[in-house]
């Protein structure tokens, strides 16, 4: 059996999330349907993590095992011709059997985007949360800095999170301005359910003056979801990329960078 | 009666064009409905020109006459709350009664966008025509240069054009690269039906090597639609802006910059 790793982008607006669900259209179902159509195999793909309904990806990664002999360079084109227009495969390559797109992941980067324009940019309306009133972006950046490092992110995850522990490492987090758009980029070894969205919802309170930047530390230390702000809308969230290091350096079944499922 | 001028953006993907039609959803109908909802008046708005089904606008302009006393600064917000998400009013201002958004227009700028990436950018798929095979952009730019100036554009308009004459002036036209996107910007005193799309369809033939840059002059001189290339897909086209000069300098009913209706 071959193990094939695939990089995929999708517009989350039309999906009930990445992972198969009893109801609604999902990215996973569409991809598995395309693979079935192409190879005849009933395959279950392994995503690097789940994304919620409405959340986008410019660089989601999944892998799957197949006995198909289709050359690696053909996979992206062959799948794209069988996929709907809101999913685009960007690349595919053979990886060692040991490779697991979720457990082998080393770093993930998410972006949360806000439209600060007086009126929304009609062409970015599915990709940015519109916030036309004034935000203190300097205070937000100060607040965000408290989250960099290894922390227990219990306060910044949904109470629906079922993870055994909530310690994650944020390697890097910063804001970037692009015209009327304000992007927050955050890179970590893994993210808890709704973590980026709760961080952004809390930072919006900082930006609105309802919280001070240093309150982010107090909320982190309090380890209670009740201390943080609301969960920001899903459509501003984008999975930017997933990093793995060299898959050919994997010599034993990889222990997960985090110990459990990773999703947003 | 006041005369109100409005700048509007819309995502053309969900519309059967700007102008009211017997069938399908149109931008004009949605705006007139919103005005009716706001003022109670049955108003017909005057657009700077029509855009076809699938064509977008970041800066379409229209005007309408109203007896409403709503302050100018409130119009954009009041209309946006009553409009669907794929239409966003950007600005509104009072203009002299003499102002007519089509006849008073001095210059219009369109953009046609191509996605040159190996695979389409999923987030720009409604706004760029995907052309993954090689294009000679230098030859396309050379060909485009032949169109600048005052010319009879009969070869570059739909045979469905019913205009009395086809002479227009192109003030400026150029290509701009933005990552995998290739944008053609073209500014003129007016555009014939499908003119930008036929120009782009013909330049694609130049870029593919089916025509030489200097063939653009031959096609222009031949004054026959049959000489030009295909009409490029509508979704790559964007009405960027419409320029008027100072409306308060209008002292008599304006003669049109072009003598008839303008559309794309």
Short mmCIF file of C-alpha atoms in Angstrom, two decimals:
data_model
loop_
_atom_site.label_atom_id
_atom_site.label_comp_id
_atom_site.label_asym_id
_atom_site.label_seq_id
_atom_site.Cartn_x
_atom_site.Cartn_y
_atom_site.Cartn_z
CA UNK A 1 0.00 0.00 0.00
CA UNK A 2 1.14 3.52 -0.74
CA UNK A 3 0.64 6.41 1.67
CA UNK A 4 -0.23 9.62 -0.12
CA UNK A 5 -0.12 13.04 1.50
CA UNK A 6 -2.19 15.84 0.00
CA UNK A 7 -2.33 19.61 0.50
CA UNK A 8 -5.81 21.03 -0.06
CA UNK A 9 -7.52 24.43 0.01
CA UNK A 10 -11.23 24.96 0.51
CA UNK A 11 -13.75 27.73 0.92
CA UNK A 12 -15.51 26.77 4.15
CA UNK A 13 -18.64 28.84 3.45
CA UNK A 14 -20.46 25.96 1.80
CA UNK A 15 -19.43 23.19 4.20
CA UNK A 16 -20.57 21.85 7.52
CA UNK A 17 -16.89 21.61 8.45
CA UNK A 18 -14.04 19.38 7.31
CA UNK A 19 -14.96 16.12 9.00
CA UNK A 20 -17.74 13.74 7.95
CA UNK A 21 -20.98 14.44 9.82
CA UNK A 22 -24.34 12.73 9.86
CA UNK A 23 -25.81 15.90 8.32
CA UNK A 24 -24.58 18.46 5.85
CA UNK A 25 -21.94 18.67 3.17
CA UNK A 26 -18.37 18.16 4.40
CA UNK A 27 -14.93 18.51 2.82
CA UNK A 28 -13.95 14.99 3.85
CA UNK A 29 -17.01 13.43 2.20
CA UNK A 30 -16.40 15.29 -1.06
CA UNK A 31 -12.75 14.23 -1.16
CA UNK A 32 -13.53 10.59 -0.33
CA UNK A 33 -16.17 10.60 -3.06
CA UNK A 34 -13.61 11.95 -5.56
CA UNK A 35 -11.06 9.28 -4.56
CA UNK A 36 -13.73 6.57 -4.87
CA UNK A 37 -14.62 7.89 -8.32
CA UNK A 38 -10.96 7.88 -9.33
CA UNK A 39 -9.70 4.60 -7.84
CA UNK A 40 -12.83 2.64 -6.98
CA UNK A 41 -11.54 2.34 -3.41
CA UNK A 42 -13.57 3.14 -0.28
CA UNK A 43 -10.97 5.16 1.55
CA UNK A 44 -11.15 7.14 4.77
CA UNK A 45 -8.80 10.10 4.66
CA UNK A 46 -6.92 11.32 7.74
CA UNK A 47 -7.02 15.12 8.11
CA UNK A 48 -4.39 17.07 10.04
CA UNK A 49 -7.31 18.27 12.15
CA UNK A 50 -10.93 19.26 11.88
CA UNK A 51 -12.16 22.68 10.88
CA UNK A 52 -15.61 23.87 11.91
CA UNK A 53 -18.47 24.88 9.63
CA UNK A 54 -17.59 28.11 7.84
CA UNK A 55 -13.85 27.88 8.56
CA UNK A 56 -11.55 28.01 5.51
CA UNK A 57 -8.23 26.42 4.63
CA UNK A 58 -5.52 27.51 2.25
CA UNK A 59 -3.27 24.68 3.39
CA UNK A 60 -5.07 21.78 5.05
CA UNK A 61 -3.23 18.46 4.83
CA UNK A 62 -4.56 14.91 4.77
CA UNK A 63 -3.16 11.47 3.96
CA UNK A 64 -4.63 8.15 2.86
CA UNK A 65 -3.49 4.65 2.05
CA UNK A 66 -4.20 3.30 -1.40
CA UNK A 67 -3.20 0.50 -3.73
CA UNK A 68 -3.71 2.74 -6.75
CA UNK A 69 -0.73 3.08 -9.06
CA UNK A 70 -1.61 6.58 -10.28
CA UNK A 71 1.67 8.54 -10.45
CA UNK A 72 2.07 11.15 -7.71
CA UNK A 73 2.18 14.06 -10.15
CA UNK A 74 -1.25 13.09 -11.50
CA UNK A 75 -3.18 12.99 -8.22
CA UNK A 76 -3.87 16.71 -7.84
CA UNK A 77 -5.17 17.15 -11.38
CA UNK A 78 -7.15 13.88 -11.31
CA UNK A 79 -8.85 14.77 -8.02
CA UNK A 80 -9.52 18.41 -8.96
CA UNK A 81 -11.46 17.36 -12.05
CA UNK A 82 -13.70 15.28 -9.75
CA UNK A 83 -14.11 17.84 -6.96
CA UNK A 84 -16.57 20.73 -6.60
CA UNK A 85 -15.22 24.24 -7.22
CA UNK A 86 -14.91 25.12 -3.54
CA UNK A 87 -12.24 22.46 -2.93
CA UNK A 88 -8.89 22.68 -4.73
CA UNK A 89 -6.10 20.13 -4.29
CA UNK A 90 -2.75 21.95 -4.40
CA UNK A 91 -0.21 19.16 -4.21
CA UNK A 92 0.23 15.44 -3.51
CA UNK A 93 3.27 13.36 -2.72
CA UNK A 94 4.18 9.84 -1.57
CA UNK A 95 5.18 9.59 2.09
CA UNK A 96 6.46 6.71 4.24
CA UNK A 97 3.76 4.45 5.64
CA UNK A 98 4.54 5.74 9.11
CA UNK A 99 3.38 9.26 8.19
CA UNK A 100 0.09 10.38 9.81
CA UNK A 101 -1.13 13.84 8.89
CA UNK A 102 -2.46 14.57 12.38
CA UNK A 103 0.06 12.81 14.62
CA UNK A 104 3.10 13.76 12.56
CA UNK A 105 2.19 17.47 12.47
CA UNK A 106 4.80 19.70 14.12
CA UNK A 107 3.33 23.17 13.71
CA UNK A 108 0.08 24.67 12.52
CA UNK A 109 -0.64 28.23 11.52
CA UNK A 110 -4.08 29.84 11.60
CA UNK A 111 -5.11 33.30 10.52
CA UNK A 112 -8.09 35.24 11.79
CA UNK A 113 -9.12 38.18 9.61
CA UNK A 114 -11.13 41.26 10.47
CA UNK A 115 -12.48 43.82 8.03
CA UNK A 116 -12.06 47.24 9.68
CA UNK A 117 -13.65 49.17 6.80
CA UNK A 118 -16.63 51.42 7.44
CA UNK A 119 -18.55 49.11 5.09
CA UNK A 120 -17.62 45.49 4.37
CA UNK A 121 -15.50 44.57 1.37
CA UNK A 122 -18.13 42.67 -0.63
CA UNK A 123 -15.49 40.37 -2.15
CA UNK A 124 -14.04 39.37 1.24
CA UNK A 125 -17.34 39.10 3.10
CA UNK A 126 -17.03 35.31 3.51
CA UNK A 127 -13.41 35.55 4.71
CA UNK A 128 -13.32 38.46 7.17
CA UNK A 129 -15.34 39.38 10.22
CA UNK A 130 -16.61 42.92 9.70
CA UNK A 131 -15.96 45.21 12.67
CA UNK A 132 -16.57 48.79 11.54
CA UNK A 133 -16.17 50.48 14.94
CA UNK A 134 -12.81 51.52 16.32
CA UNK A 135 -10.39 48.90 17.67
CA UNK A 136 -7.23 49.59 19.65
CA UNK A 137 -5.00 47.28 17.63
CA UNK A 138 -1.91 48.16 19.68
CA UNK A 139 -3.66 46.95 22.85
CA UNK A 140 -4.79 43.78 21.03
CA UNK A 141 -1.21 43.03 19.94
CA UNK A 142 -0.03 43.59 23.52
CA UNK A 143 -2.69 41.22 24.84
CA UNK A 144 -1.85 38.60 22.22
CA UNK A 145 1.81 38.58 23.29
CA UNK A 146 0.80 37.09 26.68
CA UNK A 147 -0.29 33.90 24.92
CA UNK A 148 3.05 33.10 23.28
CA UNK A 149 4.79 30.16 24.98
CA UNK A 150 3.69 26.94 26.65
CA UNK A 151 0.42 27.46 28.55
CA UNK A 152 -2.72 25.75 29.72
CA UNK A 153 -5.31 27.16 27.31
CA UNK A 154 -8.39 25.93 29.22
CA UNK A 155 -9.78 29.49 29.30
CA UNK A 156 -9.48 29.73 25.54
CA UNK A 157 -11.25 26.59 24.46
CA UNK A 158 -14.88 25.65 24.11
CA UNK A 159 -16.39 23.94 27.17
CA UNK A 160 -17.31 21.29 24.58
CA UNK A 161 -13.61 20.36 24.31
CA UNK A 162 -13.12 16.79 25.45
CA UNK A 163 -9.33 16.83 25.42
CA UNK A 164 -7.48 15.18 28.35
CA UNK A 165 -5.26 18.22 28.83
CA UNK A 166 -5.17 21.75 27.54
CA UNK A 167 -1.47 22.59 27.47
CA UNK A 168 -0.32 23.83 24.09
CA UNK A 169 2.64 25.84 22.85
CA UNK A 170 2.13 28.98 20.82
CA UNK A 171 5.37 29.61 18.93
CA UNK A 172 4.45 32.86 17.30
CA UNK A 173 1.47 35.22 17.19
CA UNK A 174 1.17 38.65 15.61
CA UNK A 175 -1.12 41.08 13.81
CA UNK A 176 -0.64 42.27 10.25
CA UNK A 177 -2.50 45.10 8.53
CA UNK A 178 -3.43 44.85 4.82
CA UNK A 179 -5.53 47.83 3.77
CA UNK A 180 -8.77 47.63 5.73
CA UNK A 181 -8.03 44.02 6.72
CA UNK A 182 -6.45 43.14 10.05
CA UNK A 183 -5.01 39.61 10.17
CA UNK A 184 -3.95 37.77 13.31
CA UNK A 185 -1.47 34.96 12.57
CA UNK A 186 -0.91 32.34 15.23
CA UNK A 187 1.42 29.33 15.04
CA UNK A 188 1.45 26.54 17.59
CA UNK A 189 2.08 22.84 18.09
CA UNK A 190 -1.67 22.27 18.17
CA UNK A 191 -4.93 24.04 18.86
CA UNK A 192 -7.90 23.16 21.05
CA UNK A 193 -11.48 23.29 19.86
CA UNK A 194 -12.38 26.92 19.04
CA UNK A 195 -9.08 28.13 20.53
CA UNK A 196 -8.21 30.71 17.87
CA UNK A 197 -11.78 31.99 17.76
CA UNK A 198 -12.00 32.39 21.55
CA UNK A 199 -8.61 34.14 21.55
CA UNK A 200 -9.87 36.53 18.88
CA UNK A 201 -13.21 37.09 20.64
CA UNK A 202 -11.31 38.01 23.81
CA UNK A 203 -8.87 40.25 21.95
CA UNK A 204 -11.84 42.05 20.40
CA UNK A 205 -12.89 42.95 23.96
CA UNK A 206 -9.35 44.25 24.50
CA UNK A 207 -9.59 46.25 21.27
CA UNK A 208 -12.95 47.67 22.34
CA UNK A 209 -11.53 48.71 25.74
CA UNK A 210 -13.66 46.23 27.71
CA UNK A 211 -10.50 44.44 28.84
CA UNK A 212 -6.91 45.56 29.32
CA UNK A 213 -4.05 43.78 27.50
CA UNK A 214 -2.77 42.36 30.81
CA UNK A 215 -6.17 40.77 31.44
CA UNK A 216 -5.12 38.13 28.91
CA UNK A 217 -2.62 36.82 31.45
CA UNK A 218 -5.23 36.83 34.23
CA UNK A 219 -7.67 34.91 32.00
CA UNK A 220 -4.97 32.40 31.01
CA UNK A 221 -4.05 31.83 34.68
CA UNK A 222 -7.72 31.49 35.73
CA UNK A 223 -8.18 28.36 33.57
CA UNK A 224 -11.89 28.94 33.06
CA UNK A 225 -13.71 29.52 29.79
CA UNK A 226 -16.09 31.85 31.66
CA UNK A 227 -13.30 34.43 32.04
CA UNK A 228 -12.64 34.84 28.31
CA UNK A 229 -14.61 36.71 25.67
CA UNK A 230 -17.03 35.32 23.09
CA UNK A 231 -16.13 32.88 20.32
CA UNK A 232 -15.47 34.98 17.22
CA UNK A 233 -17.46 34.15 14.08
CA UNK A 234 -16.10 31.16 12.10
CA UNK A 235 -15.87 32.82 8.69
CA UNK A 236 -12.86 34.97 9.67
CA UNK A 237 -10.78 31.86 10.39
CA UNK A 238 -8.35 30.26 7.94
CA UNK A 239 -6.05 27.26 8.37
CA UNK A 240 -2.95 28.66 6.66
CA UNK A 241 -0.61 25.67 6.78
CA UNK A 242 0.59 22.58 8.58
CA UNK A 243 4.29 21.82 8.96
CA UNK A 244 5.84 18.37 9.29
CA UNK A 245 9.58 18.44 8.93
CA UNK A 246 11.02 15.71 6.74
CA UNK A 247 8.64 12.70 6.72
CA UNK A 248 11.54 10.46 5.71
CA UNK A 249 13.17 11.15 9.05
CA UNK A 250 10.31 9.44 10.88
CA UNK A 251 11.82 6.23 12.23
CA UNK A 252 9.11 5.01 14.58
CA UNK A 253 5.37 5.51 14.86
CA UNK A 254 5.32 9.21 15.66
CA UNK A 255 4.08 10.31 19.02
CA UNK A 256 1.71 13.19 18.52
CA UNK A 257 3.05 16.72 18.97
CA UNK A 258 -0.11 16.98 21.01
CA UNK A 259 -1.68 13.96 22.59
CA UNK A 260 -5.08 14.10 21.03
CA UNK A 261 -7.18 15.38 18.20
CA UNK A 262 -6.66 18.86 17.03
CA UNK A 263 -9.40 21.03 15.69
CA UNK A 264 -10.72 24.52 15.25
CA UNK B 1 -36.57 66.88 -5.43
CA UNK B 2 -33.07 65.93 -4.42
CA UNK B 3 -30.69 64.11 -6.72
CA UNK B 4 -28.60 61.54 -4.87
CA UNK B 5 -25.51 59.90 -6.29
CA UNK B 6 -24.38 56.57 -4.84
CA UNK B 7 -21.23 54.47 -5.17
CA UNK B 8 -21.92 50.74 -4.87
CA UNK B 9 -19.95 47.49 -4.92
CA UNK B 10 -21.42 44.10 -5.73
CA UNK B 11 -20.38 40.52 -6.23
CA UNK B 12 -21.84 39.70 -9.64
CA UNK B 13 -21.80 35.92 -9.14
CA UNK B 14 -25.35 35.85 -7.80
CA UNK B 15 -26.91 38.30 -10.23
CA UNK B 16 -28.35 38.22 -13.71
CA UNK B 17 -26.54 41.52 -14.29
CA UNK B 18 -27.00 45.06 -13.00
CA UNK B 19 -30.07 46.10 -14.94
CA UNK B 20 -33.65 44.97 -14.26
CA UNK B 21 -34.62 41.97 -16.37
CA UNK B 22 -37.84 40.04 -16.80
CA UNK B 23 -36.09 37.02 -15.23
CA UNK B 24 -33.48 36.58 -12.56
CA UNK B 25 -32.16 38.56 -9.65
CA UNK B 26 -30.60 41.91 -10.57
CA UNK B 27 -28.62 44.54 -8.67
CA UNK B 28 -30.97 47.30 -9.78
CA UNK B 29 -34.06 45.46 -8.50
CA UNK B 30 -32.45 44.82 -5.12
CA UNK B 31 -31.43 48.47 -4.73
CA UNK B 32 -34.83 49.79 -5.82
CA UNK B 33 -36.48 47.42 -3.34
CA UNK B 34 -34.21 48.73 -0.55
CA UNK B 35 -35.00 52.35 -1.45
CA UNK B 36 -38.73 51.55 -1.50
CA UNK B 37 -38.40 49.91 1.90
CA UNK B 38 -36.56 52.96 3.24
CA UNK B 39 -38.53 55.84 1.71
CA UNK B 40 -41.76 54.30 0.47
CA UNK B 41 -41.02 55.72 -2.97
CA UNK B 42 -41.13 53.75 -6.23
CA UNK B 43 -37.88 54.95 -7.71
CA UNK B 44 -36.02 53.93 -10.84
CA UNK B 45 -32.29 54.30 -10.36
CA UNK B 46 -29.99 55.39 -13.19
CA UNK B 47 -26.81 53.31 -13.38
CA UNK B 48 -23.59 54.57 -14.98
CA UNK B 49 -23.95 51.57 -17.28
CA UNK B 50 -25.03 47.97 -17.29
CA UNK B 51 -22.88 45.06 -16.24
CA UNK B 52 -23.62 41.56 -17.52
CA UNK B 53 -24.49 38.49 -15.46
CA UNK B 54 -21.46 37.43 -13.43
CA UNK B 55 -19.59 40.73 -13.83
CA UNK B 56 -18.55 42.45 -10.57
CA UNK B 57 -18.23 46.06 -9.48
CA UNK B 58 -16.10 47.65 -6.82
CA UNK B 59 -17.18 51.12 -7.88
CA UNK B 60 -20.43 51.21 -9.84
CA UNK B 61 -22.28 54.55 -9.63
CA UNK B 62 -25.98 55.32 -9.85
CA UNK B 63 -28.22 58.29 -9.08
CA UNK B 64 -31.88 58.76 -8.28
CA UNK B 65 -34.31 61.56 -7.56
CA UNK B 66 -36.14 61.51 -4.24
CA UNK B 67 -38.18 63.73 -1.99
CA UNK B 68 -36.84 61.95 1.08
CA UNK B 69 -35.17 64.18 3.68
CA UNK B 70 -32.80 61.50 4.98
CA UNK B 71 -29.41 63.20 5.53
CA UNK B 72 -26.76 62.29 2.97
CA UNK B 73 -24.48 60.71 5.56
CA UNK B 74 -27.23 58.25 6.55
CA UNK B 75 -28.05 56.84 3.10
CA UNK B 76 -25.24 54.29 2.84
CA UNK B 77 -25.89 52.78 6.27
CA UNK B 78 -29.67 52.85 5.85
CA UNK B 79 -29.54 51.12 2.47
CA UNK B 80 -26.90 48.56 3.52
CA UNK B 81 -29.08 47.32 6.37
CA UNK B 82 -31.81 46.67 3.77
CA UNK B 83 -29.63 45.09 1.08
CA UNK B 84 -28.45 41.48 0.64
CA UNK B 85 -24.84 40.73 1.56
CA UNK B 86 -23.61 40.69 -2.04
CA UNK B 87 -24.38 44.41 -2.53
CA UNK B 88 -22.58 47.02 -0.41
CA UNK B 89 -23.22 50.75 -0.73
CA UNK B 90 -19.91 52.60 -0.22
CA UNK B 91 -20.90 56.26 -0.32
CA UNK B 92 -23.73 58.63 -1.16
CA UNK B 93 -23.82 62.36 -1.77
CA UNK B 94 -26.20 65.07 -3.00
CA UNK B 95 -25.55 66.23 -6.54
CA UNK B 96 -27.11 68.96 -8.71
CA UNK B 97 -30.33 67.96 -10.47
CA UNK B 98 -28.51 68.11 -13.78
CA UNK B 99 -26.24 65.19 -12.79
CA UNK B 100 -26.90 61.92 -14.65
CA UNK B 101 -24.70 58.98 -13.68
CA UNK B 102 -24.47 57.66 -17.24
CA UNK B 103 -24.42 60.82 -19.33
CA UNK B 104 -22.18 62.77 -16.95
CA UNK B 105 -19.54 60.02 -16.78
CA UNK B 106 -16.14 61.13 -18.08
CA UNK B 107 -14.05 58.01 -17.62
CA UNK B 108 -14.59 54.41 -16.65
CA UNK B 109 -12.05 51.84 -15.57
CA UNK B 110 -12.50 48.09 -15.88
CA UNK B 111 -10.22 45.32 -14.71
CA UNK B 112 -10.04 41.82 -16.16
CA UNK B 113 -8.31 39.28 -13.94
CA UNK B 114 -6.69 35.98 -14.83
CA UNK B 115 -5.47 33.34 -12.39
CA UNK B 116 -2.22 31.95 -13.82
CA UNK B 117 -1.70 29.45 -10.99
CA UNK B 118 -1.31 25.76 -11.78
CA UNK B 119 -4.48 25.25 -9.74
CA UNK B 120 -7.13 27.94 -9.13
CA UNK B 121 -7.05 30.07 -5.99
CA UNK B 122 -10.23 28.76 -4.35
CA UNK B 123 -10.91 32.13 -2.70
CA UNK B 124 -10.68 34.06 -5.98
CA UNK B 125 -12.46 31.52 -8.16
CA UNK B 126 -15.47 33.83 -8.72
CA UNK B 127 -13.25 36.81 -9.58
CA UNK B 128 -10.53 35.46 -11.87
CA UNK B 129 -10.54 33.42 -15.04
CA UNK B 130 -8.27 30.43 -14.47
CA UNK B 131 -5.72 29.90 -17.25
CA UNK B 132 -3.11 27.42 -16.02
CA UNK B 133 -1.18 27.03 -19.27
CA UNK B 134 1.61 29.39 -20.29
CA UNK B 135 0.78 32.89 -21.54
CA UNK B 136 3.22 35.30 -23.19
CA UNK B 137 2.27 38.32 -21.09
CA UNK B 138 4.83 40.57 -22.80
CA UNK B 139 3.16 39.90 -26.17
CA UNK B 140 -0.27 40.53 -24.61
CA UNK B 141 0.88 43.90 -23.26
CA UNK B 142 2.31 44.79 -26.67
CA UNK B 143 -0.98 43.87 -28.34
CA UNK B 144 -2.99 45.84 -25.78
CA UNK B 145 -0.97 48.98 -26.51
CA UNK B 146 -2.46 49.11 -30.05
CA UNK B 147 -5.87 49.81 -28.56
CA UNK B 148 -4.92 52.97 -26.67
CA UNK B 149 -6.33 56.09 -28.33
CA UNK B 150 -9.48 56.95 -30.27
CA UNK B 151 -10.58 54.04 -32.43
CA UNK B 152 -13.59 52.37 -33.96
CA UNK B 153 -14.00 49.30 -31.75
CA UNK B 154 -16.48 47.45 -33.96
CA UNK B 155 -14.21 44.38 -34.01
CA UNK B 156 -14.20 44.30 -30.24
CA UNK B 157 -17.89 44.45 -29.47
CA UNK B 158 -20.62 41.85 -29.51
CA UNK B 159 -22.57 41.66 -32.75
CA UNK B 160 -25.55 42.17 -30.41
CA UNK B 161 -24.39 45.76 -29.85
CA UNK B 162 -27.06 48.15 -31.12
CA UNK B 163 -25.02 51.31 -30.73
CA UNK B 164 -25.17 53.89 -33.55
CA UNK B 165 -21.39 54.18 -33.67
CA UNK B 166 -18.47 52.31 -32.20
CA UNK B 167 -15.81 54.97 -31.77
CA UNK B 168 -14.44 55.13 -28.24
CA UNK B 169 -11.30 56.48 -26.65
CA UNK B 170 -9.10 54.26 -24.51
CA UNK B 171 -7.03 56.57 -22.32
CA UNK B 172 -4.93 53.96 -20.62
CA UNK B 173 -4.52 50.18 -20.65
CA UNK B 174 -1.94 48.01 -18.94
CA UNK B 175 -1.24 44.69 -17.24
CA UNK B 176 -0.33 44.28 -13.60
CA UNK B 177 0.94 41.12 -11.91
CA UNK B 178 -0.10 40.29 -8.33
CA UNK B 179 1.22 36.86 -7.31
CA UNK B 180 -0.51 34.33 -9.57
CA UNK B 181 -3.07 36.93 -10.67
CA UNK B 182 -2.68 38.90 -13.88
CA UNK B 183 -4.87 42.00 -14.05
CA UNK B 184 -5.59 44.05 -17.15
CA UNK B 185 -6.71 47.60 -16.34
CA UNK B 186 -8.38 49.61 -19.07
CA UNK B 187 -9.70 53.16 -18.82
CA UNK B 188 -11.82 54.83 -21.49
CA UNK B 189 -14.57 57.36 -22.09
CA UNK B 190 -17.02 54.51 -22.56
CA UNK B 191 -17.19 50.83 -23.44
CA UNK B 192 -19.31 48.92 -25.94
CA UNK B 193 -21.20 45.75 -25.09
CA UNK B 194 -18.69 43.01 -24.16
CA UNK B 195 -15.79 45.24 -25.30
CA UNK B 196 -13.40 44.46 -22.44
CA UNK B 197 -14.20 40.76 -22.59
CA UNK B 198 -13.64 40.55 -26.37
CA UNK B 199 -10.37 42.48 -25.97
CA UNK B 200 -9.27 40.00 -23.31
CA UNK B 201 -10.41 36.98 -25.34
CA UNK B 202 -8.34 38.25 -28.27
CA UNK B 203 -5.32 39.02 -26.07
CA UNK B 204 -5.51 35.47 -24.72
CA UNK B 205 -4.99 34.30 -28.30
CA UNK B 206 -1.96 36.60 -28.46
CA UNK B 207 -0.69 35.18 -25.18
CA UNK B 208 -1.17 31.63 -26.48
CA UNK B 209 0.75 32.46 -29.67
CA UNK B 210 -2.28 32.08 -31.94
CA UNK B 211 -2.02 35.77 -32.87
CA UNK B 212 0.88 38.25 -32.95
CA UNK B 213 0.72 41.49 -30.98
CA UNK B 214 0.50 43.52 -34.23
CA UNK B 215 -2.60 41.53 -35.24
CA UNK B 216 -4.50 43.69 -32.75
CA UNK B 217 -4.06 46.64 -35.14
CA UNK B 218 -5.18 44.57 -38.12
CA UNK B 219 -8.27 43.41 -36.22
CA UNK B 220 -9.07 46.98 -35.13
CA UNK B 221 -8.73 48.25 -38.71
CA UNK B 222 -10.85 45.39 -40.11
CA UNK B 223 -13.93 46.56 -38.16
CA UNK B 224 -15.45 43.11 -37.96
CA UNK B 225 -16.22 41.10 -34.84
CA UNK B 226 -15.35 37.93 -36.81
CA UNK B 227 -11.66 38.93 -36.81
CA UNK B 228 -11.31 39.07 -33.02
CA UNK B 229 -11.00 36.27 -30.47
CA UNK B 230 -13.69 34.83 -28.20
CA UNK B 231 -15.52 36.75 -25.50
CA UNK B 232 -13.69 36.02 -22.23
CA UNK B 233 -15.73 34.62 -19.33
CA UNK B 234 -17.71 37.27 -17.40
CA UNK B 235 -16.49 36.41 -13.90
CA UNK B 236 -12.99 37.84 -14.49
CA UNK B 237 -14.44 41.29 -15.18
CA UNK B 238 -14.74 44.07 -12.59
CA UNK B 239 -16.02 47.63 -12.98
CA UNK B 240 -13.36 49.42 -10.91
CA UNK B 241 -14.62 53.00 -10.98
CA UNK B 242 -16.43 55.75 -12.81
CA UNK B 243 -15.08 59.29 -12.87
CA UNK B 244 -17.14 62.45 -13.21
CA UNK B 245 -15.15 65.58 -12.54
CA UNK B 246 -16.89 68.15 -10.36
CA UNK B 247 -20.68 67.74 -10.70
CA UNK B 248 -21.13 71.34 -9.55
CA UNK B 249 -19.38 72.51 -12.68
CA UNK B 250 -22.18 71.09 -14.84
CA UNK B 251 -23.98 74.15 -16.20
CA UNK B 252 -26.25 72.65 -18.83
CA UNK B 253 -27.76 69.23 -19.49
CA UNK B 254 -24.59 67.25 -20.06
CA UNK B 255 -23.96 65.81 -23.46
CA UNK B 256 -22.84 62.26 -23.03
CA UNK B 257 -19.14 61.51 -23.13
CA UNK B 258 -20.38 58.81 -25.45
CA UNK B 259 -23.60 59.19 -27.34
CA UNK B 260 -25.44 56.18 -26.11
CA UNK B 261 -25.73 53.56 -23.42
CA UNK B 262 -22.63 52.06 -22.03
CA UNK B 263 -22.35 48.52 -20.85
CA UNK B 264 -20.17 45.50 -20.38
#
